[in-house]
DNA sequence: GCCAACGTTGGC
DNA sequence: GCCAACGTTGGC
């Protein structure tokens, strides 16, 4: 997950008309909501899946809302809200031979891997666990997170689903 | 283009 | 640590 240093900047203003919603996974041992809160803004490096890349490259808009999800941990679930904070650009770790994300087949002329910056917005008042999200599956039809065997680390979320999941923080 | 082998993800 | 699901690789 993200390992590249970035200067901390204030979250960008919401792009007018931005309405896209996303869910992005991170292993908290690698990069947690605490880390994002400290950093403010983080380049989302290390995505090496074409479908996830295509969402960042082709569909994300500045200001889009993100459910920040902790995966591969004791309590998988949504723990915070972030925003898309940059246009898509090449992931610099693909060019770095010392990086775990180095891709020798990628060139600067034709970069294979793309990232966006992700800006912290807020934590949820309490984590909303995957188990709990599943309990609301009837109202979350089509939510990719609930697809069996889903392994995508970046996925679209319908705005109504986004709002429902966030609303669970107050139950 | 097929498909078996292999690697990774991620919940449990 | 286990295992199911899925993506990628590479031989043919």
Tab-separated table of C-alpha atoms (C1' of nucleotides) in Angstrom:
chain	number	residue	atom	x	y	z
A	1	UNK	CA	0.000	0.000	0.000
A	2	UNK	CA	1.055	3.639	-0.028
A	3	UNK	CA	4.616	4.202	1.021
A	4	UNK	CA	5.553	7.353	-0.824
A	5	UNK	CA	6.027	10.501	1.188
A	6	UNK	CA	3.927	13.472	0.325
A	7	UNK	CA	3.694	16.986	1.590
A	8	UNK	CA	0.643	17.452	3.758
A	9	UNK	CA	-1.792	19.806	2.159
A	10	UNK	CA	-5.271	20.879	3.088
A	11	UNK	CA	-7.960	18.795	1.439
A	12	UNK	CA	-8.896	20.226	-1.912
A	13	UNK	CA	-12.193	21.924	-2.337
A	14	UNK	CA	-14.948	19.697	-3.614
A	15	UNK	CA	-15.011	19.801	-7.373
A	16	UNK	CA	-18.347	21.171	-8.503
A	17	UNK	CA	-20.462	18.346	-9.800
A	18	UNK	CA	-18.355	15.634	-8.212
A	19	UNK	CA	-20.676	12.912	-7.106
A	20	UNK	CA	-18.760	9.707	-7.560
A	21	UNK	CA	-18.382	7.387	-4.601
A	22	UNK	CA	-15.756	4.729	-4.026
A	23	UNK	CA	-14.500	2.202	-1.563
A	24	UNK	CA	-10.761	1.785	-1.145
A	25	UNK	CA	-9.165	-0.971	0.880
A	26	UNK	CA	-6.017	-0.733	2.906
A	27	UNK	CA	-4.410	-3.162	5.278
A	28	UNK	CA	-4.130	-1.240	8.547
A	29	UNK	CA	-0.753	-2.859	9.265
A	30	UNK	CA	0.478	-1.183	6.085
A	31	UNK	CA	-1.481	2.042	6.026
A	32	UNK	CA	-4.365	2.716	8.406
A	33	UNK	CA	-6.906	5.495	8.853
A	34	UNK	CA	-4.583	6.780	11.608
A	35	UNK	CA	-1.804	7.057	9.054
A	36	UNK	CA	-4.067	8.869	6.617
A	37	UNK	CA	-5.197	11.279	9.315
A	38	UNK	CA	-1.575	12.062	10.186
A	39	UNK	CA	-0.520	12.495	6.573
A	40	UNK	CA	-3.565	14.455	5.471
A	41	UNK	CA	-3.040	13.453	1.857
A	42	UNK	CA	-1.464	10.293	0.498
A	43	UNK	CA	-0.579	9.138	-3.028
A	44	UNK	CA	-2.392	5.826	-3.403
A	45	UNK	CA	0.593	3.895	-4.669
A	46	UNK	CA	0.905	0.178	-5.110
A	47	UNK	CA	-2.318	-0.680	-6.899
A	48	UNK	CA	-1.349	-3.447	-9.337
A	49	UNK	CA	-4.694	-4.616	-10.580
A	50	UNK	CA	-5.957	-3.428	-13.936
A	51	UNK	CA	-9.589	-3.032	-12.961
A	52	UNK	CA	-8.679	-0.974	-9.901
A	53	UNK	CA	-6.248	1.078	-11.977
A	54	UNK	CA	-8.889	1.761	-14.590
A	55	UNK	CA	-11.282	3.119	-11.985
A	56	UNK	CA	-8.611	5.558	-10.787
A	57	UNK	CA	-7.482	6.471	-14.292
A	58	UNK	CA	-10.810	6.704	-16.098
A	59	UNK	CA	-13.594	7.299	-13.637
A	60	UNK	CA	-12.472	9.071	-10.483
A	61	UNK	CA	-13.125	12.786	-10.247
A	62	UNK	CA	-11.517	15.319	-7.969
A	63	UNK	CA	-13.587	15.519	-4.796
A	64	UNK	CA	-15.236	12.113	-5.134
A	65	UNK	CA	-16.014	10.565	-1.759
A	66	UNK	CA	-14.211	7.433	-0.568
A	67	UNK	CA	-15.132	4.875	2.055
A	68	UNK	CA	-11.807	3.999	3.693
A	69	UNK	CA	-11.858	0.270	4.427
A	70	UNK	CA	-9.534	-1.788	6.609
A	71	UNK	CA	-8.915	-5.234	5.099
A	72	UNK	CA	-6.971	-8.344	6.124
A	73	UNK	CA	-7.253	-7.542	9.815
A	74	UNK	CA	-9.098	-8.624	12.934
A	75	UNK	CA	-12.077	-6.361	12.265
A	76	UNK	CA	-12.475	-5.683	8.555
A	77	UNK	CA	-14.756	-2.732	7.840
A	78	UNK	CA	-15.207	0.902	6.929
A	79	UNK	CA	-13.406	3.217	9.325
A	80	UNK	CA	-13.418	6.640	7.695
A	81	UNK	CA	-14.215	8.947	4.822
A	82	UNK	CA	-11.688	10.383	2.369
A	83	UNK	CA	-11.733	12.299	-0.907
A	84	UNK	CA	-10.082	12.001	-4.260
A	85	UNK	CA	-7.550	14.831	-4.092
A	86	UNK	CA	-5.669	14.791	-7.394
A	87	UNK	CA	-6.072	13.911	-11.033
A	88	UNK	CA	-4.725	10.508	-12.021
A	89	UNK	CA	-0.973	10.336	-12.597
A	90	UNK	CA	1.714	7.673	-12.942
A	91	UNK	CA	2.532	5.787	-9.750
A	92	UNK	CA	6.223	6.605	-9.168
A	93	UNK	CA	6.885	3.360	-7.301
A	94	UNK	CA	6.633	1.410	-10.584
A	95	UNK	CA	9.901	3.050	-11.742
A	96	UNK	CA	11.814	2.500	-8.503
A	97	UNK	CA	13.879	-0.701	-8.524
A	98	UNK	CA	14.045	-0.578	-4.742
A	99	UNK	CA	10.289	-0.420	-4.308
A	100	UNK	CA	8.232	-3.509	-3.606
A	101	UNK	CA	5.948	-2.153	-6.338
A	102	UNK	CA	8.650	-1.842	-8.964
A	103	UNK	CA	7.459	-2.980	-12.395
A	104	UNK	CA	10.374	-3.593	-14.753
A	105	UNK	CA	7.998	-3.779	-17.703
A	106	UNK	CA	6.677	-0.274	-17.190
A	107	UNK	CA	8.301	2.734	-18.867
A	108	UNK	CA	8.073	6.454	-18.223
A	109	UNK	CA	6.964	6.935	-21.812
A	110	UNK	CA	4.118	4.514	-21.299
A	111	UNK	CA	3.480	4.023	-17.581
A	112	UNK	CA	1.410	1.024	-16.713
A	113	UNK	CA	0.271	1.983	-13.202
A	114	UNK	CA	-1.695	5.042	-12.179
A	115	UNK	CA	-2.601	6.540	-8.818
A	116	UNK	CA	-4.583	9.397	-7.337
A	117	UNK	CA	-4.004	11.276	-4.103
A	118	UNK	CA	-6.389	10.447	-1.289
A	119	UNK	CA	-7.199	13.110	1.323
A	120	UNK	CA	-8.428	12.401	4.842
A	121	UNK	CA	-11.845	13.819	5.576
A	122	UNK	CA	-12.944	12.246	8.851
A	123	UNK	CA	-13.101	9.024	10.792
A	124	UNK	CA	-16.423	7.383	11.312
A	125	UNK	CA	-17.660	7.807	14.879
A	126	UNK	CA	-17.184	4.057	15.126
A	127	UNK	CA	-15.988	1.431	12.666
A	128	UNK	CA	-18.728	-0.155	10.571
A	129	UNK	CA	-17.748	-3.777	10.237
A	130	UNK	CA	-18.081	-5.976	7.177
A	131	UNK	CA	-20.336	-8.230	9.239
A	132	UNK	CA	-22.613	-5.328	9.939
A	133	UNK	CA	-22.602	-4.221	6.319
A	134	UNK	CA	-23.642	-7.758	5.360
A	135	UNK	CA	-26.626	-7.496	7.659
A	136	UNK	CA	-27.886	-4.686	5.439
A	137	UNK	CA	-27.260	-6.590	2.226
A	138	UNK	CA	-30.938	-6.365	1.305
A	139	UNK	CA	-30.535	-2.593	0.954
A	140	UNK	CA	-27.120	-2.817	-0.700
A	141	UNK	CA	-27.929	-4.787	-3.836
A	142	UNK	CA	-25.024	-4.662	-6.267
A	143	UNK	CA	-22.452	-3.467	-3.737
A	144	UNK	CA	-19.225	-4.959	-5.096
A	145	UNK	CA	-17.782	-5.359	-1.615
A	146	UNK	CA	-20.373	-8.048	-0.948
A	147	UNK	CA	-19.706	-10.023	-4.106
A	148	UNK	CA	-18.415	-13.471	-3.188
A	149	UNK	CA	-14.678	-13.655	-3.605
A	150	UNK	CA	-14.345	-9.975	-4.290
A	151	UNK	CA	-10.699	-8.928	-4.218
A	152	UNK	CA	-10.811	-5.502	-5.788
A	153	UNK	CA	-8.998	-2.877	-3.736
A	154	UNK	CA	-10.722	0.045	-5.460
A	155	UNK	CA	-14.386	-0.225	-6.338
A	156	UNK	CA	-17.307	2.050	-7.135
A	157	UNK	CA	-20.137	2.488	-4.632
A	158	UNK	CA	-23.572	3.894	-5.394
A	159	UNK	CA	-24.207	7.161	-3.521
A	160	UNK	CA	-27.234	5.696	-1.733
A	161	UNK	CA	-25.113	2.751	-0.584
A	162	UNK	CA	-22.362	5.100	0.530
A	163	UNK	CA	-24.829	7.071	2.625
A	164	UNK	CA	-26.407	3.964	4.103
A	165	UNK	CA	-23.045	2.553	5.195
A	166	UNK	CA	-21.999	5.861	6.740
A	167	UNK	CA	-25.329	6.137	8.550
A	168	UNK	CA	-24.573	2.887	10.371
A	169	UNK	CA	-21.980	4.754	12.457
A	170	UNK	CA	-24.837	6.215	14.503
A	171	UNK	CA	-26.725	3.016	15.180
B	1	DG	C1'	-6.516	-18.886	-27.866
B	2	DC	C1'	-6.674	-22.557	-24.352
B	3	DC	C1'	-5.802	-23.929	-19.922
B	4	DA	C1'	-3.006	-25.727	-16.048
B	5	DA	C1'	0.012	-24.009	-12.684
B	6	DC	C1'	0.960	-20.676	-9.700
B	7	DG	C1'	0.565	-16.471	-6.838
B	8	DT	C1'	-2.290	-13.204	-4.284
B	9	DT	C1'	-6.184	-11.567	-1.691
B	10	DG	C1'	-8.742	-11.505	2.244
B	11	DG	C1'	-12.239	-13.450	5.427
B	12	DC	C1'	-12.432	-16.600	8.957
C	1	DG	C1'	-2.897	-21.076	9.133
C	2	DC	C1'	-6.539	-22.490	6.034
C	3	DC	C1'	-8.856	-22.160	1.976
C	4	DA	C1'	-11.894	-20.268	-1.713
C	5	DA	C1'	-11.831	-17.142	-5.360
C	6	DC	C1'	-9.711	-15.013	-8.745
C	7	DG	C1'	-5.848	-12.895	-11.715
C	8	DT	C1'	-1.614	-13.711	-14.176
C	9	DT	C1'	1.731	-16.382	-16.567
C	10	DG	C1'	3.519	-19.235	-19.921
C	11	DG	C1'	3.684	-23.609	-22.585
C	12	DC	C1'	1.522	-25.452	-26.335
